[in-house]
Amino acid sequence: MRLPRMITVTLAGAAVLLPVAACSSEEPAPGQAPEAATVAPSEEPTEEVNAHPFTGEPYDKLKPVLAVKIENTAAGKPQLGLKSADIVYIEQVEAGLTRLMAIFSSKVPAKVGPVRSARISDLHLTPQFGKPAFAYSGVQTKMLPFVAEASLYDVGDTRNPGAYFRQPGRFAPYNLFATTKKLFSAAPKASKAKDIGFTFGDAPAEGGVDKKSYTVKWPAARFTFAWSEAKKQWLIWQDGKKDMAAEGGQLGAPTIVVQYTKTERSEFHDKNQSYTPLVHTVGKGSAIVLRDGKAYKAKWERESEETGTTFTTMSGEPMNFAPGQVWVALASRKPVIP
């Protein structure tokens, strides 16, 4: 059963209970937020505040969704805008490298980038968001019909060149950035954020193993997530170096999901005949969920491309995430270079 996405707020001058509980002997462990905080019986009126389906944090109004393909090799760093993303997916691409797809809705930065080209796996992820705006810089000619038929609004640099600009101090192709306001203007009917299967709240009472760090490998890329008790986040390293943000500081998130998927060769390849991997995100499989300095074994299931992905504990209960940004590493237990 899906847990309700509600946070109770007491009015008439009483203290407001938001995702971080007040200090008391019953305070949850650091980083754990009660899904539905309660107060002692009172005749004072209460108001239920919704939690955002992508982050579990309070929101006033659901907004349209923007998906952006972002470079993550050393040549394209530091990236701009990732700190504001609700969700960040790590996907394998050619030659065993990875690329990111960032999902924005509750918080939208003014600019984002470097923006890079789309892949076939992106088109299998976007339908769960309805019909989001999708920003990217180019695609293989053979893939153009697939993009045209996909469940998205194409706001790529070819169709919407006015939304993109070259960032001084960087070199092509790693200097293409986009203005999000112009991206949204080109997709006025983009779907608003909705339930995609995530649940937020207290961590499972059992099953977690203390972890200082967790490393995920692809054939030519390596991510390490290290828990920071001070920041209540898993700070991110890529290929042995701190993953820094252009806005300042190291990238990190309260929840990291390592989703183990089947990855195989697609029909698409680059000019060097390096085939594009196809990451299968529909189906079921195993996962590791990192939150609050612990690693939890979990299961994932996605019935169709139009539905989201649900995560459960090994016993079948909802695998709650900690409120805040979520990174999803689409990995494979037996990575291949197609």
Steps between C-alpha positions, in 0.01 A plus 500: 500500500637841404571715804313832509706799397380733774667709767278642776541867588331650808378856461394776741851578609608147591834366386504372142615143450691475174717213364765558770357425841560716807753374753357260755565161652289355215690679224565281192859418410679770298360534150184306576176693469164372618258456215215637705596693811229528766435713808304448818119524466391857457194694395715729290445467123755308297600516138644214298801592289589282202848359453649530153493168309862539385660617827258446789534867594209743551375688195238764425428409139608220268694637203593373152785252458823566310749224418850603390789288369819615670866420437693344787849429370791706632492727192146613582545571869400672714133469401253780557151445640527144633465620859142605421393172337233288666639177350826419322535181295841354414486309172762299314586622150755402236847374590393418854467866601197658667281804452237663719133578455386759752131546585385847609161605630481616862818709464621633168837674452523791260760322287612140462777312322712390329212362292587193291338261256213261569507120513238232441483416873376855568190435294410204720534709819302812404150343460470447878489880533211529255619730223787709640711760323822331386817703442798353315756597236465278198426137436600237247309540174372144533343591834305805380177304429518348850529846658207623289281216628616513861288626790671838536512856374815543294676817616841393370747748350390425142131577559555772760840660430412826674500325839867401469826692523874438504656552842820707487810333642403151381562321171260320268312274532518549877397867496135471398264615776127573508272759655222308675240775470528484122487121505172505690364773272546262206297230679204678662303174530777296664363257759507601863674288763305192607544177689783292351509233769735657755404500869661712769509471878665302778769252404421130553546396860710202391722396214734796478876449509726786610696633203758775483514478120365302207658473155321423173698412189435510128759380245662845473352696790488475878279682750557495875239626745634583848275582794546838666339511842554876514317566171257206530586414141689245294774711346595400147836412350546403135808316380676576828436876496247709690197579285481876539216730398551819299293679765752389762537203732499127440200327349309270732154369583316354802401192300697299245329212320718244324252335266639186340361460148552292190720687253555384143601627158247718319469550125672839523873569486737794462739577213762276659256206491470506877147382569266689731391295802129448556417514872184305581309692768171311456474171686632409843829451674714572803627828639704651779355808668743725687357734763593621850844338484357154434457270201172312455440210266187567298294386204374712213212452258365701207203351319509718189668807356198712594528406868763584756737274689411371844767402749432258784696339779590133477186427707277693259446821697545841331868599489474860615751757380624791711338829395708696251684441175525140374776360278421178312804312370382267222766234535554139400647221707678383185578820308572456131649718229255444212 
